[in-house]
mmCIF file of N, CA, C and O in Angstrom:
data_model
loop_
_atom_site.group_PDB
_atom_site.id
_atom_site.type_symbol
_atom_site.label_atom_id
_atom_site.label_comp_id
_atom_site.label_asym_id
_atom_site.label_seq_id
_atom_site.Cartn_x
_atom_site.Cartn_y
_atom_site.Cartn_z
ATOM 1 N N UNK A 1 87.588 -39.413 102.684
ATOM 2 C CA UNK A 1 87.264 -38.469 103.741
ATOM 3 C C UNK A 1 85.842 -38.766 104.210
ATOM 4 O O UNK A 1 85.096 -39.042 103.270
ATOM 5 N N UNK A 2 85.155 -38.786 105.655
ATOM 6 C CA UNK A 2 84.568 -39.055 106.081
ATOM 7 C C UNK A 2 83.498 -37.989 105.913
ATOM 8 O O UNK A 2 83.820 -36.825 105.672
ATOM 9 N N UNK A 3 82.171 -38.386 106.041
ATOM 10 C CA UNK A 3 81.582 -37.160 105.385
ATOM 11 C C UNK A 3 81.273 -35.743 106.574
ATOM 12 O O UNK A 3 80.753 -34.653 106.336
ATOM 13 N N UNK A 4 81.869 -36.335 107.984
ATOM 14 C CA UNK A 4 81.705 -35.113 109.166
ATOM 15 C C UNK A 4 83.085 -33.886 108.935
ATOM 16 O O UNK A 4 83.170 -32.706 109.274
ATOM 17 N N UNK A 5 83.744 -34.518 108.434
ATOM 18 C CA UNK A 5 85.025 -33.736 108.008
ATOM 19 C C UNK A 5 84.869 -32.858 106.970
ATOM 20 O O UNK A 5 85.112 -31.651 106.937
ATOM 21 N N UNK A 6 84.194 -34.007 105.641
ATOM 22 C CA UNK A 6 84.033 -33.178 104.554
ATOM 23 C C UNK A 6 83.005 -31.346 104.950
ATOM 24 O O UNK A 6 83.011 -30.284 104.327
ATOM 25 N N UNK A 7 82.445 -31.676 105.936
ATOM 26 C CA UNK A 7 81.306 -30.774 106.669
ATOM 27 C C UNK A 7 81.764 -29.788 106.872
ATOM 28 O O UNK A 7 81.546 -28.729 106.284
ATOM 29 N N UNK A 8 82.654 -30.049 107.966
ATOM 30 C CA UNK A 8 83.643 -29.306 108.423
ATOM 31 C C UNK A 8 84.773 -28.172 107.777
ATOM 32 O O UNK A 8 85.063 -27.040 108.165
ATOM 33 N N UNK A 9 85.364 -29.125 106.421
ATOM 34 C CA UNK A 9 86.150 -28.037 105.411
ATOM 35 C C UNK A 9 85.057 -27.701 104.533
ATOM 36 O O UNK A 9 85.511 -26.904 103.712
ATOM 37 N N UNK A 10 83.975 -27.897 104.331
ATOM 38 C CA UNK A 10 82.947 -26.871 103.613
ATOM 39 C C UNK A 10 82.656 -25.492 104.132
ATOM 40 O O UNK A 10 82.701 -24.429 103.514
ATOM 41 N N UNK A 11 82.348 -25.718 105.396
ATOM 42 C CA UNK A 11 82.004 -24.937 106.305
ATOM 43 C C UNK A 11 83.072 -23.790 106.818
ATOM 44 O O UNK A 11 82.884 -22.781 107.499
ATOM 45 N N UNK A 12 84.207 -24.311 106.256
ATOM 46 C CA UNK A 12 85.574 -23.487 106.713
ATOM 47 C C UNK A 12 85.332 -23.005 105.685
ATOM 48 O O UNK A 12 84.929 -21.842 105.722
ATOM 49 N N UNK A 13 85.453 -23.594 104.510
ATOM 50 C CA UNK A 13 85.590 -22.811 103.047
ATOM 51 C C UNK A 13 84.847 -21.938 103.231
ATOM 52 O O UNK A 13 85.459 -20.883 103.399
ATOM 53 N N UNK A 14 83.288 -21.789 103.315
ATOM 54 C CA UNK A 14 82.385 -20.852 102.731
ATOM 55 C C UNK A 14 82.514 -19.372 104.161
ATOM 56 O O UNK A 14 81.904 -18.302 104.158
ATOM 57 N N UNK A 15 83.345 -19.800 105.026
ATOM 58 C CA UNK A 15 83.794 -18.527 105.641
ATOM 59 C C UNK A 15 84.519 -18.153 105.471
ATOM 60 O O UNK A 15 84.500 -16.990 105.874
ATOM 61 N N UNK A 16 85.732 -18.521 104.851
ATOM 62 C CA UNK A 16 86.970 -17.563 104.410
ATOM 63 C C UNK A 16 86.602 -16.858 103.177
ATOM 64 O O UNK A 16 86.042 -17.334 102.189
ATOM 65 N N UNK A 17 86.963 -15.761 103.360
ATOM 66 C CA UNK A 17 86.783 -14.641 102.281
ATOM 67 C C UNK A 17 88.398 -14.375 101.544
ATOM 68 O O UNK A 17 89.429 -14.319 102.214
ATOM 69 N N UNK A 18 88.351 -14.258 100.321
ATOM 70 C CA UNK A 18 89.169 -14.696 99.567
ATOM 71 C C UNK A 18 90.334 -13.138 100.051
ATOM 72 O O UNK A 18 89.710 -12.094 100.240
ATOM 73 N N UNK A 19 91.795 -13.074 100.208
ATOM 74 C CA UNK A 19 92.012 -12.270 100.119
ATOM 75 C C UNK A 19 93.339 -12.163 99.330
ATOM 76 O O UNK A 19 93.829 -13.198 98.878
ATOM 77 N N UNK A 20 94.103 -10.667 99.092
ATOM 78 C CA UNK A 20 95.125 -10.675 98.503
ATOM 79 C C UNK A 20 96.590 -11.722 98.929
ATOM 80 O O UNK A 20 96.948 -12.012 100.071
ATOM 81 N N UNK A 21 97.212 -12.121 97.697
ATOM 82 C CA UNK A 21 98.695 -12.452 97.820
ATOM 83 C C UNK A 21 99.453 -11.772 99.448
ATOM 84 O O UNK A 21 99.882 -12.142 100.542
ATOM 85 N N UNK A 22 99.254 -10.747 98.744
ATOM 86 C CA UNK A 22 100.478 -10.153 99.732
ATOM 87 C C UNK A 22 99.833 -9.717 100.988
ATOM 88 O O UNK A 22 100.662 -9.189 101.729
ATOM 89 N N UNK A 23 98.198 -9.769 101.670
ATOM 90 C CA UNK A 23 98.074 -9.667 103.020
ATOM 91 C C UNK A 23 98.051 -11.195 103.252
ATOM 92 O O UNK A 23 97.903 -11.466 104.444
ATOM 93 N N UNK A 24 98.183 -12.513 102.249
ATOM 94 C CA UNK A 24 98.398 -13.600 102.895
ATOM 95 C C UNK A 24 99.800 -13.684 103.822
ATOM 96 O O UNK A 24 99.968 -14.078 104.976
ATOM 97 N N UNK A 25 100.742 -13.141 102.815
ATOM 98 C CA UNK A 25 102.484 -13.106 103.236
ATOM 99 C C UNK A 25 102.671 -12.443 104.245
ATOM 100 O O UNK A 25 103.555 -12.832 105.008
ATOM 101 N N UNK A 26 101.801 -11.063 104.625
ATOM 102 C CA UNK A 26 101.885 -10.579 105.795
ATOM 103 C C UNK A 26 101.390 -11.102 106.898
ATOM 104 O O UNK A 26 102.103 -11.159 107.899
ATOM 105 N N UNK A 27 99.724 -11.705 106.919
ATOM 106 C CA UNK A 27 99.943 -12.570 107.833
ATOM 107 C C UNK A 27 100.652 -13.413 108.246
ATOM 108 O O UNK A 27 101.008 -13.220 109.409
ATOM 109 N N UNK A 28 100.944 -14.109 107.877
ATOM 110 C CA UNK A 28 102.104 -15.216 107.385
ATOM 111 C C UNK A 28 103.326 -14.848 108.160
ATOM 112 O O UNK A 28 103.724 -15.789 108.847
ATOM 113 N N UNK A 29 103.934 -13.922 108.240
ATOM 114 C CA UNK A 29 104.989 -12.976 108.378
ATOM 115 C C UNK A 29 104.896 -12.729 109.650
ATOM 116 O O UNK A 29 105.671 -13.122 110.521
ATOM 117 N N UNK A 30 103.637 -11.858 109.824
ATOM 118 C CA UNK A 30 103.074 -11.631 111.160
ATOM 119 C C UNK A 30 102.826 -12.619 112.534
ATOM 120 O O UNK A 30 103.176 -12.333 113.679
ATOM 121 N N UNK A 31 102.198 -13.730 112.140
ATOM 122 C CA UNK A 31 101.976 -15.073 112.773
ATOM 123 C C UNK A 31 102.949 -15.826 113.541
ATOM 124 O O UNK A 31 102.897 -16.290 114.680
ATOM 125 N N UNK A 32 104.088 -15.838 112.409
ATOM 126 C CA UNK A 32 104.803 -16.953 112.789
ATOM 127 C C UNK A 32 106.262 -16.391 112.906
ATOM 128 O O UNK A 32 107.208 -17.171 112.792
ATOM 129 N N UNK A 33 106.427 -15.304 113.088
ATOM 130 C CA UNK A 33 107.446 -14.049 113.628
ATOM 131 C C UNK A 33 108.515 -14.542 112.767
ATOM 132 O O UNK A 33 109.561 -15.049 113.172
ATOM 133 N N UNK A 34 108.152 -14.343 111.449
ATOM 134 C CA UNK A 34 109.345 -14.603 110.279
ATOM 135 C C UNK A 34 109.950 -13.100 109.630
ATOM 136 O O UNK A 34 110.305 -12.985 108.457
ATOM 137 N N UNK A 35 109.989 -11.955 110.676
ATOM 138 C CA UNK A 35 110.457 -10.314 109.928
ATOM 139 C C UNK A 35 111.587 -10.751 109.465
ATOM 140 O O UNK A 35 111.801 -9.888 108.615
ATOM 141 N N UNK A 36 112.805 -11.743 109.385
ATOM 142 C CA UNK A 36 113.825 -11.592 109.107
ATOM 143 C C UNK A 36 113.409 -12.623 106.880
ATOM 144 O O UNK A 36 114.100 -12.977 105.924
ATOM 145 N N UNK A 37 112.560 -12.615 107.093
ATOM 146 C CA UNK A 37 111.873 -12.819 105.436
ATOM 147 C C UNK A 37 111.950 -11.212 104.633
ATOM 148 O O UNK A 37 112.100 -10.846 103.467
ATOM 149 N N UNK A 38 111.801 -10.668 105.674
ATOM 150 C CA UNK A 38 111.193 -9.050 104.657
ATOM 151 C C UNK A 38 112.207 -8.793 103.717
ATOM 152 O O UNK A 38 111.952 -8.999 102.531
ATOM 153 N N UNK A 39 113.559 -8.283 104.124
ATOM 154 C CA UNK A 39 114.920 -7.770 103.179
ATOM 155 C C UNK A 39 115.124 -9.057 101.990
ATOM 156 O O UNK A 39 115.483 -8.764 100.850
ATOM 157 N N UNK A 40 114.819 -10.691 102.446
ATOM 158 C CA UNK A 40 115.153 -10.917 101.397
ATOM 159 C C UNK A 40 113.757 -10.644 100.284
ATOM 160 O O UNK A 40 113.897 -9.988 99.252
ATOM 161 N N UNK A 41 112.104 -11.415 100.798
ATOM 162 C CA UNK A 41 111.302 -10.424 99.664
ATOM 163 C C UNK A 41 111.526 -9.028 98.644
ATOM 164 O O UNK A 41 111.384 -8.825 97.438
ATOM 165 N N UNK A 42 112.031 -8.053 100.028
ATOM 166 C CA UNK A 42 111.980 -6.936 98.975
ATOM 167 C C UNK A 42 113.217 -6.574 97.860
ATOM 168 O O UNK A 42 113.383 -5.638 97.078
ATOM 169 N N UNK A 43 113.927 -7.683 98.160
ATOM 170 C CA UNK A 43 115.090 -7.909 97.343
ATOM 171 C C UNK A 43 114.592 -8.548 95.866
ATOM 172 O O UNK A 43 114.771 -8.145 94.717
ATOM 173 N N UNK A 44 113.934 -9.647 96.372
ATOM 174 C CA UNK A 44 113.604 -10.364 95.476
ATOM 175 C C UNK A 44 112.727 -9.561 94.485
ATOM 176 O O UNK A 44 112.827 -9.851 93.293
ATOM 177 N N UNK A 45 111.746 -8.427 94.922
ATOM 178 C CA UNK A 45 110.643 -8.353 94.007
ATOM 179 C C UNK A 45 111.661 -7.074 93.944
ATOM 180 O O UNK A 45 111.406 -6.830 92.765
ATOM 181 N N UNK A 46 112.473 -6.216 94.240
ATOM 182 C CA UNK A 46 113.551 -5.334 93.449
ATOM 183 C C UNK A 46 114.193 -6.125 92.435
ATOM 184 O O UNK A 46 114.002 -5.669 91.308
ATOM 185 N N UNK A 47 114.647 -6.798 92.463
ATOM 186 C CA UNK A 47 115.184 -7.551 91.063
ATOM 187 C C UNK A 47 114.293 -7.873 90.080
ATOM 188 O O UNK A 47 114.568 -7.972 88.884
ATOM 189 N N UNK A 48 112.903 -8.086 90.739
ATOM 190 C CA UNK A 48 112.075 -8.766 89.440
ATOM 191 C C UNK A 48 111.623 -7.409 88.767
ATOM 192 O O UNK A 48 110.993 -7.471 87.711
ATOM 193 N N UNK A 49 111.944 -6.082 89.385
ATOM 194 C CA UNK A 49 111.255 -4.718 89.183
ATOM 195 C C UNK A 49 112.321 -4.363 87.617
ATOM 196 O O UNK A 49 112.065 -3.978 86.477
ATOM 197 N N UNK A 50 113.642 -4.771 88.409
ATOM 198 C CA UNK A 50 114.757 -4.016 87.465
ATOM 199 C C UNK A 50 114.527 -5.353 86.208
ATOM 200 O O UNK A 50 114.024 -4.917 85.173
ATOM 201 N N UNK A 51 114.748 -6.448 86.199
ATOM 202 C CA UNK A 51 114.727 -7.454 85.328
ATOM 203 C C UNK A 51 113.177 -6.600 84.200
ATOM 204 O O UNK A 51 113.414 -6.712 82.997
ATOM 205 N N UNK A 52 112.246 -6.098 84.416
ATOM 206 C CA UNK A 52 110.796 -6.398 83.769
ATOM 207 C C UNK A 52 111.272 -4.553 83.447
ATOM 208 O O UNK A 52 110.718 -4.137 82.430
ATOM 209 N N UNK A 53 112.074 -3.610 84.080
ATOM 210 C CA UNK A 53 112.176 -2.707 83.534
ATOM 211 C C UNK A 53 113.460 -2.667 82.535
ATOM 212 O O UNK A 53 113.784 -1.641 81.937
ATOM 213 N N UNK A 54 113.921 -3.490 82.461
ATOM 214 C CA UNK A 54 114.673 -3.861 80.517
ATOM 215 C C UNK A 54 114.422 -4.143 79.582
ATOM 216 O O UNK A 54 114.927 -4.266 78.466
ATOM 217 N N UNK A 55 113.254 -4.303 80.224
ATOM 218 C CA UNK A 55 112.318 -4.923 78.745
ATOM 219 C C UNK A 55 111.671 -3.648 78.137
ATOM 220 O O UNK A 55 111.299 -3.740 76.968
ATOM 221 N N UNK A 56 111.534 -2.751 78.632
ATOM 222 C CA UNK A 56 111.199 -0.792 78.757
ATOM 223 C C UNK A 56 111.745 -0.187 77.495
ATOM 224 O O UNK A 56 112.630 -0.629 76.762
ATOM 225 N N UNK A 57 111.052 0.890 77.394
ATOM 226 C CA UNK A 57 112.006 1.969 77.065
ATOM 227 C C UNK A 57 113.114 2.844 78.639
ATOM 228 O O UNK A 57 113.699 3.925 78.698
ATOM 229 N N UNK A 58 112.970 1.848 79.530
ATOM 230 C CA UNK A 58 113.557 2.277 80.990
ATOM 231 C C UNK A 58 114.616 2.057 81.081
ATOM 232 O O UNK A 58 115.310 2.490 82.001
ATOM 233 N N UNK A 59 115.375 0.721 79.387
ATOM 234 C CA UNK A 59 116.288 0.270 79.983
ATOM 235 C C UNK A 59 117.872 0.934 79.629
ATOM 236 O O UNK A 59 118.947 0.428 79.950
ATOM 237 N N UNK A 60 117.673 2.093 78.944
ATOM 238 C CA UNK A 60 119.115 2.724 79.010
ATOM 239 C C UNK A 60 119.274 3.405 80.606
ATOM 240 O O UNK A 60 120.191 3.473 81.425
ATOM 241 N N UNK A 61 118.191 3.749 80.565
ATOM 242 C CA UNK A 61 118.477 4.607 82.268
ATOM 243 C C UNK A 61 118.847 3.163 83.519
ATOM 244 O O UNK A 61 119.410 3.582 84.530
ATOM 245 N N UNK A 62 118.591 1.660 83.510
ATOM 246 C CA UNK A 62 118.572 0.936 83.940
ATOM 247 C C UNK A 62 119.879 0.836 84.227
ATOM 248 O O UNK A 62 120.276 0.975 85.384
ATOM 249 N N UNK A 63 120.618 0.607 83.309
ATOM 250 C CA UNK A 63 122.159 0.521 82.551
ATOM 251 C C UNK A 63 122.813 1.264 83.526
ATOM 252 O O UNK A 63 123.390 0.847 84.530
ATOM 253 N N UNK A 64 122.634 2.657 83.048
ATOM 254 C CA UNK A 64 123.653 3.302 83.771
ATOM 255 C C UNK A 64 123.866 3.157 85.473
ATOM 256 O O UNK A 64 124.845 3.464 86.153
ATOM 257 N N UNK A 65 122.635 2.605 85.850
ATOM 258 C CA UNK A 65 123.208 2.028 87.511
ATOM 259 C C UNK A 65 124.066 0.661 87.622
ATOM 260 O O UNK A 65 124.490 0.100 88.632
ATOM 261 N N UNK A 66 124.159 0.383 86.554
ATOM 262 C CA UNK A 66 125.322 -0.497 86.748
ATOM 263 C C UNK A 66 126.873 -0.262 86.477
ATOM 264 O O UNK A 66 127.685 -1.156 86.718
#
């Protein structure tokens, strides 16, 4: 890398301010007009909710929704 470039992504770096996971995904989301992502995310992190609540004392009540 040339060192006007290297300049350049320094200079990018030390202005981005670090932010959360999930306002990256929303931008992300937001930007590039991907809403039809949302139902499967919140699917996905509902399953990872019910999967991590069996590991509980949550998981007889878990059960019975099945």
């Amino acid at each position: 890398m040339s060192r006007p470039e290297r300049d350049e992504f320094e200079a990018e770096l030390s202005r981005n301010e670090r932010t959360s996971l999930i306002r990256e995904v929303y931008e992300f989301l937001l930007d590039n007009k991907k809403w039809w992502l949302t139902p499967i995310i919140v699917a996905i992190l509902g399953l990872g909710l019910l999967v991590f609540l069996t590991g509980t004392g949550a998981a007889p009540f878990i059960y019975t929704l099945f």
